[in-house]
């Protein structure tokens, strides 16, 4: 199909969604308005952006009548800027950006100079019109609670336990919110860090940093606060190598994370359904295109309206709920080593 006809079809679809008259020129959507320009941050810091968010956003946006132009900055701030320039020159009705190490802020400025609304998706970006994400502080509180519950189950006193604290990339505004939430629970429980690792979203780097932490605490580890499943997996590999099984936190309900939860190597994960986040962003995009200013249930410290969604803490007995929701499959989870745990926790 020729591009021009594709655009006119999506324009008609968008007009239908918005209840606009298809023939009155002054009510027709402005040029480019049916294109949603999306930039994802990387393909490897987690298992979510390409396999999870991309199809969820694609579906939510096309269902809403948008043409979805979804690109990935591949962990490169310069590439982030180049993609944005290309998208803006083709025309965007809305931009939905997942920040990568601060690259989003200058794109927001450019988009706003052209009157294009920007939704910061999952990660906060200064100057964005809205922020759509799961409630990151609550995610962090759930992670802190995983350590509290895991140590209690192991009958270890949290006040004297040797806990390694780790966090996400400090250049991602989310990382600080996760940590703030986690510390609120851990501090209240009287926990203290035996060692604090440098923050990163690079799983391999998290492994190297954990090796160093492990040496620094002379191998005495009772629990590890890990910011996501990807980092947790690298940390668990080192714990495994040293014959240790201790409570580790995580998030994303990734295949590896859910498997580690089922195997008892990770206390729980935080499930943040991509479909819900993508739908919230696409609903918001439609409202903005109509010129509406939808109410947000939270506000970030810099004043950005925040549409905060509810995350779900997921222990082994709840993994089946992720499968039932269609966000994980038995085939992917219940591989040979995990089959017995799947049977035990009713994942079928
Ligand atoms: C997201 C997490 C993800 C991490 C690494 C964060 O901003 O909220 O879900 O695991 O980035 O990509």
Tab-separated table of C-alpha atoms and ligand atoms in Angstrom, residues 41-42 45-49 98 122-123 133 136 172 174-175 178 201 227-229 251-252 272, ligand 1:
chain	number	residue	atom	x	y	z
A	41	UNK	CA	15.899	3.353	25.045
A	42	UNK	CA	17.755	0.119	24.412
A	45	UNK	CA	18.843	-3.363	29.840
A	46	UNK	CA	15.856	-5.457	30.605
A	47	UNK	CA	13.750	-7.865	28.751
A	48	UNK	CA	10.929	-5.436	28.308
A	49	UNK	CA	11.391	-2.710	25.694
A	98	UNK	CA	11.346	6.465	27.019
A	122	UNK	CA	7.895	4.835	31.966
A	123	UNK	CA	10.880	7.120	32.719
A	133	UNK	CA	4.360	4.954	34.388
A	136	UNK	CA	7.782	3.805	40.908
A	172	UNK	CA	17.266	7.192	34.745
A	174	UNK	CA	13.099	6.001	37.830
A	175	UNK	CA	16.089	4.510	39.595
A	178	UNK	CA	12.658	2.817	43.102
A	201	UNK	CA	20.820	-1.005	34.240
A	227	UNK	CA	16.389	-3.114	41.052
A	228	UNK	CA	15.144	-5.416	38.269
A	229	UNK	CA	15.074	-9.016	37.120
A	251	UNK	CA	10.955	-6.239	38.820
A	252	UNK	CA	9.549	-6.706	35.308
A	272	UNK	CA	4.054	-4.096	35.486
B	1	LIG	C1	12.043	0.475	34.009
B	1	LIG	C2	12.250	-0.961	34.397
B	1	LIG	C3	13.412	-1.556	33.618
B	1	LIG	C4	14.649	-0.648	33.688
B	1	LIG	C5	15.772	-1.128	32.794
B	1	LIG	C6	13.324	1.241	34.180
B	1	LIG	O1	13.181	2.570	33.848
B	1	LIG	O2	10.996	1.035	34.784
B	1	LIG	O3	11.057	-1.685	34.152
B	1	LIG	O4	13.764	-2.802	34.130
B	1	LIG	O5	14.313	0.669	33.333
B	1	LIG	O6	15.414	-1.077	31.465
